[in-house]
XYZ file of C-alpha atoms in Angstrom:
305
model
C 87.497 92.272 108.894
C 90.864 93.211 110.396
C 92.324 96.654 110.200
C 94.751 95.252 107.590
C 91.835 94.127 105.488
C 90.029 97.393 105.735
C 93.085 99.224 104.567
C 93.330 96.952 101.555
C 89.664 97.296 100.478
C 88.918 100.906 101.566
C 89.107 103.702 99.126
C 91.490 106.568 99.655
C 88.844 108.935 100.916
C 87.739 106.515 103.673
C 91.011 105.144 104.972
C 91.370 107.508 107.885
C 87.797 107.030 108.874
C 88.224 103.272 108.659
C 91.251 103.322 111.007
C 89.381 105.502 113.399
C 86.302 103.290 113.332
C 88.232 100.074 113.810
C 90.321 101.411 116.584
C 87.178 102.700 118.405
C 85.290 99.489 117.814
C 87.091 97.125 120.158
C 90.395 96.693 122.008
C 91.282 93.577 119.989
C 90.790 95.419 116.657
C 93.132 98.155 117.747
C 95.998 95.545 117.313
C 94.618 93.791 114.301
C 94.660 89.986 114.348
C 97.578 87.649 113.875
C 97.510 84.652 111.611
C 96.210 82.529 114.481
C 93.614 85.136 115.460
C 95.491 85.967 118.649
C 95.630 89.408 120.232
C 98.835 90.435 122.094
C 98.683 91.442 125.647
C 100.051 94.813 126.711
C 103.025 94.812 129.110
C 102.428 95.577 132.768
C 103.298 99.114 133.732
C 106.169 98.259 135.990
C 108.402 101.295 136.568
C 112.135 101.237 136.888
C 114.280 103.301 139.218
C 114.579 105.930 136.466
C 110.846 106.358 136.329
C 110.345 104.650 132.996
C 108.800 101.322 132.160
C 111.035 98.483 132.878
C 111.826 97.022 129.519
C 111.502 98.953 126.235
C 111.369 95.699 124.437
C 108.118 94.833 126.064
C 106.515 97.708 124.267
C 106.992 96.043 120.917
C 104.836 92.791 120.720
C 106.144 92.032 117.295
C 106.132 88.325 117.825
C 102.334 88.309 117.788
C 101.304 91.385 115.882
C 101.158 90.894 112.114
C 101.607 94.038 109.968
C 99.719 94.279 106.760
C 101.545 93.170 103.651
C 99.818 95.269 100.925
C 101.943 95.604 97.849
C 102.930 93.012 95.294
C 105.092 93.884 92.341
C 103.334 95.408 89.334
C 102.497 93.050 86.566
C 105.401 92.487 84.049
C 105.273 94.478 80.865
C 104.602 97.800 82.292
C 106.999 100.809 81.698
C 110.372 100.135 83.416
C 111.840 102.716 85.861
C 114.703 104.674 84.481
C 118.167 103.051 84.360
C 119.609 106.225 85.757
C 120.180 105.704 89.491
C 119.771 109.439 89.929
C 116.339 109.478 88.316
C 113.767 108.527 91.001
C 110.812 110.058 89.235
C 107.703 107.796 89.300
C 104.985 106.281 91.566
C 105.750 103.962 94.394
C 103.859 102.014 97.099
C 105.185 100.905 100.480
C 105.700 97.180 100.643
C 104.480 96.994 104.292
C 102.016 99.173 106.147
C 103.343 98.982 109.745
C 100.903 99.551 112.626
C 103.084 98.290 115.403
C 105.925 100.359 116.990
C 108.754 100.820 114.543
C 111.747 98.670 115.195
C 115.353 99.224 114.004
C 117.095 97.427 111.214
C 117.887 94.544 113.638
C 114.296 94.214 114.773
C 115.008 95.745 118.199
C 112.775 98.270 119.922
C 113.496 101.905 119.425
C 115.878 103.244 122.157
C 113.124 105.166 124.044
C 114.027 107.457 126.964
C 111.865 106.787 130.119
C 109.459 109.620 129.204
C 109.040 108.288 125.662
C 108.391 104.788 127.072
C 105.606 106.220 129.216
C 104.035 107.991 126.236
C 104.061 104.878 124.073
C 102.817 102.635 126.875
C 99.994 105.152 127.519
C 98.900 105.303 123.947
C 99.067 101.518 123.418
C 97.090 101.077 126.576
C 94.360 103.477 125.489
C 93.994 101.472 122.327
C 93.983 98.253 124.246
C 91.002 99.415 126.535
C 89.006 100.700 123.596
C 89.603 104.445 123.955
C 92.339 105.080 121.407
C 94.199 108.329 121.168
C 93.619 110.212 117.911
C 96.713 110.020 115.852
C 97.282 113.261 113.828
C 96.093 111.900 110.520
C 92.707 111.054 112.050
C 92.247 114.699 112.715
C 93.168 115.644 109.124
C 96.539 117.070 110.185
C 99.662 116.386 108.094
C 100.958 112.921 109.221
C 104.657 113.871 109.453
C 107.615 112.592 107.499
C 107.971 109.107 109.029
C 104.229 108.388 108.932
C 104.155 109.707 105.314
C 106.727 107.168 104.297
C 104.954 104.419 105.993
C 101.534 104.740 104.422
C 99.848 102.009 102.372
C 98.805 104.463 99.654
C 100.832 105.543 96.679
C 103.250 108.365 96.589
C 104.808 110.073 93.601
C 108.242 111.664 93.168
C 108.421 114.490 90.783
C 112.105 115.384 90.056
C 113.573 118.601 88.840
C 117.057 119.921 88.553
C 117.027 121.718 91.930
C 114.368 119.821 93.873
C 112.447 116.628 94.283
C 108.757 116.763 95.347
C 107.138 113.869 97.230
C 103.313 113.750 96.681
C 101.607 111.329 98.997
C 97.935 110.272 98.484
C 97.218 109.834 102.276
C 96.536 113.347 103.595
C 97.669 114.795 100.240
C 100.973 115.530 101.873
C 103.540 117.470 99.818
C 107.253 117.551 100.717
C 109.949 119.374 98.835
C 113.572 118.260 99.007
C 115.855 121.179 97.984
C 118.924 119.804 96.281
C 122.440 120.979 97.120
C 120.973 123.510 99.521
C 121.356 124.389 103.207
C 118.742 124.700 105.936
C 117.767 128.258 106.835
C 119.319 129.463 110.116
C 115.992 129.754 111.852
C 113.574 127.084 110.511
C 110.042 127.577 111.620
C 108.593 124.301 113.066
C 106.243 122.523 110.713
C 104.584 119.077 110.445
C 106.862 117.912 107.530
C 109.998 119.799 108.465
C 112.518 121.379 105.978
C 114.383 118.928 103.693
C 117.697 119.343 101.812
C 119.311 116.668 99.688
C 122.448 115.669 97.867
C 123.852 112.624 96.137
C 126.567 110.352 97.572
C 127.289 108.073 94.652
C 123.966 106.467 93.716
C 122.361 107.267 97.085
C 120.139 110.271 97.682
C 120.808 111.629 101.147
C 117.938 113.761 102.546
C 118.495 115.725 105.723
C 115.311 117.105 107.454
C 114.979 119.366 110.521
C 112.530 121.986 111.727
C 109.648 119.783 112.968
C 106.923 120.675 115.327
C 106.156 118.049 117.935
C 102.506 117.381 116.918
C 103.082 114.210 114.871
C 104.012 110.621 115.737
C 106.914 108.603 114.476
C 104.506 105.670 113.921
C 100.925 104.615 114.316
C 101.592 103.168 117.717
C 102.375 106.626 119.151
C 106.153 106.829 119.394
C 106.798 110.498 120.094
C 109.225 113.154 118.990
C 110.180 116.668 119.974
C 111.070 119.669 117.966
C 114.711 118.526 118.134
C 113.885 115.678 115.760
C 116.463 115.267 113.039
C 115.878 112.681 110.175
C 118.407 111.447 107.640
C 117.078 109.297 104.791
C 119.397 107.446 102.459
C 117.489 106.416 99.400
C 118.547 104.287 96.454
C 117.356 101.911 93.830
C 117.889 98.205 94.578
C 117.380 94.980 92.671
C 115.611 92.494 94.891
C 115.021 89.965 92.007
C 111.591 91.217 91.030
C 110.494 92.390 87.551
C 111.287 95.998 88.473
C 113.897 97.613 90.705
C 112.647 98.728 94.182
C 113.330 101.909 96.065
C 114.818 101.476 99.500
C 115.174 104.061 102.265
C 117.391 103.759 105.319
C 115.807 106.183 107.778
C 117.731 107.425 110.798
C 115.935 109.110 113.706
C 117.854 111.394 116.097
C 116.002 113.121 118.966
C 117.802 113.418 122.251
C 114.661 114.309 124.145
C 112.846 110.986 123.520
C 115.625 108.571 122.275
C 118.863 107.666 124.000
C 120.769 107.379 120.704
C 120.188 107.624 116.909
C 118.489 104.614 115.434
C 117.774 103.463 111.846
C 115.028 101.449 110.215
C 114.497 100.308 106.670
C 111.503 100.804 104.288
C 111.139 99.334 100.737
C 108.871 100.755 98.023
C 107.635 99.031 94.923
C 107.708 100.662 91.478
C 103.980 100.947 90.551
C 103.465 102.829 87.275
C 99.881 101.320 87.251
C 98.906 103.237 90.432
C 97.700 106.760 90.577
C 97.936 109.268 93.501
C 94.162 109.600 93.885
C 91.979 112.232 95.521
C 91.939 111.928 99.368
C 89.256 113.653 101.349
C 89.961 113.365 105.037
C 87.379 115.958 105.994
C 84.658 113.558 104.755
C 85.515 111.276 107.689
C 85.328 113.987 110.362
C 81.939 112.986 111.587
C 80.961 112.493 115.283
C 80.121 108.773 114.699
C 83.618 108.298 113.215
C 85.396 109.816 116.135
C 83.231 108.406 118.828
C 85.437 106.720 121.576
C 88.591 108.437 120.319
C 90.575 110.600 122.741
C 92.245 113.807 121.578
C 95.240 114.552 123.731
C 97.744 117.346 124.187
C 100.987 115.720 123.051
C 102.969 117.854 125.615
C 101.277 116.187 128.587
C 101.107 112.692 127.271
C 104.353 111.716 129.000
C 102.872 112.555 132.388
C 100.006 110.059 131.887
C 100.174 106.399 132.901
């Protein structure tokens, strides 16, 4: 079974272990398989004059890699989401669980700096040869904001007058968005950062800073520093289904690892039939689950080739 298949059939408490086990099992499984059963080849580590790998686009083999389409619409006849565009309360599920490096809204590779290119190539190569680097979620750490919003498990928005709370099944992450507030002057670095929000028309704008550098932007290993700044523009959209969807335009800014800000899109299905279930990551922290997985210091990853 491919990684995508395991993600569909695995219960919440075993998903992290399943990812770890599949990644450790074989180089081919680290990529999952395409419709034709092919496995993409990694780019050769050719360096440019700046010290980075020659073409950032070669780090994104999206023409062969198939990401897992996990989420259909809920069946018709269930409770409708609120007609109020400012009322986002409810349960949602990501339409696609993306395991390849994130691409921007035009499908182009993220604008990596040379050091970021090295880090991504190193982590992709480690998976390719069968010794994958442990992503933070495998170690039961908070996955980080971008990973949290990319999971294949449900998340729930609980909305109050002065805040919104995002409750995610995977890792049991909790993120509070403080409405019409400002960031503290000295934000202590955390896995999920500090989020403030406001409305611009029917769009919720969420600004988040104050990250540590211990999480990944995506499952492939795209890095970030403590300078990471994320802006989400979230709104309800009608895509022709029985229920309105939630869409987020997510902009990444981190001058240490990206040459310019870049934006990608995620869509979330209204799923009142789904529940944010119990998730027990610690259950999967067994030696046999982690066998073959490398735990690295993210601060030295860029120096590895």
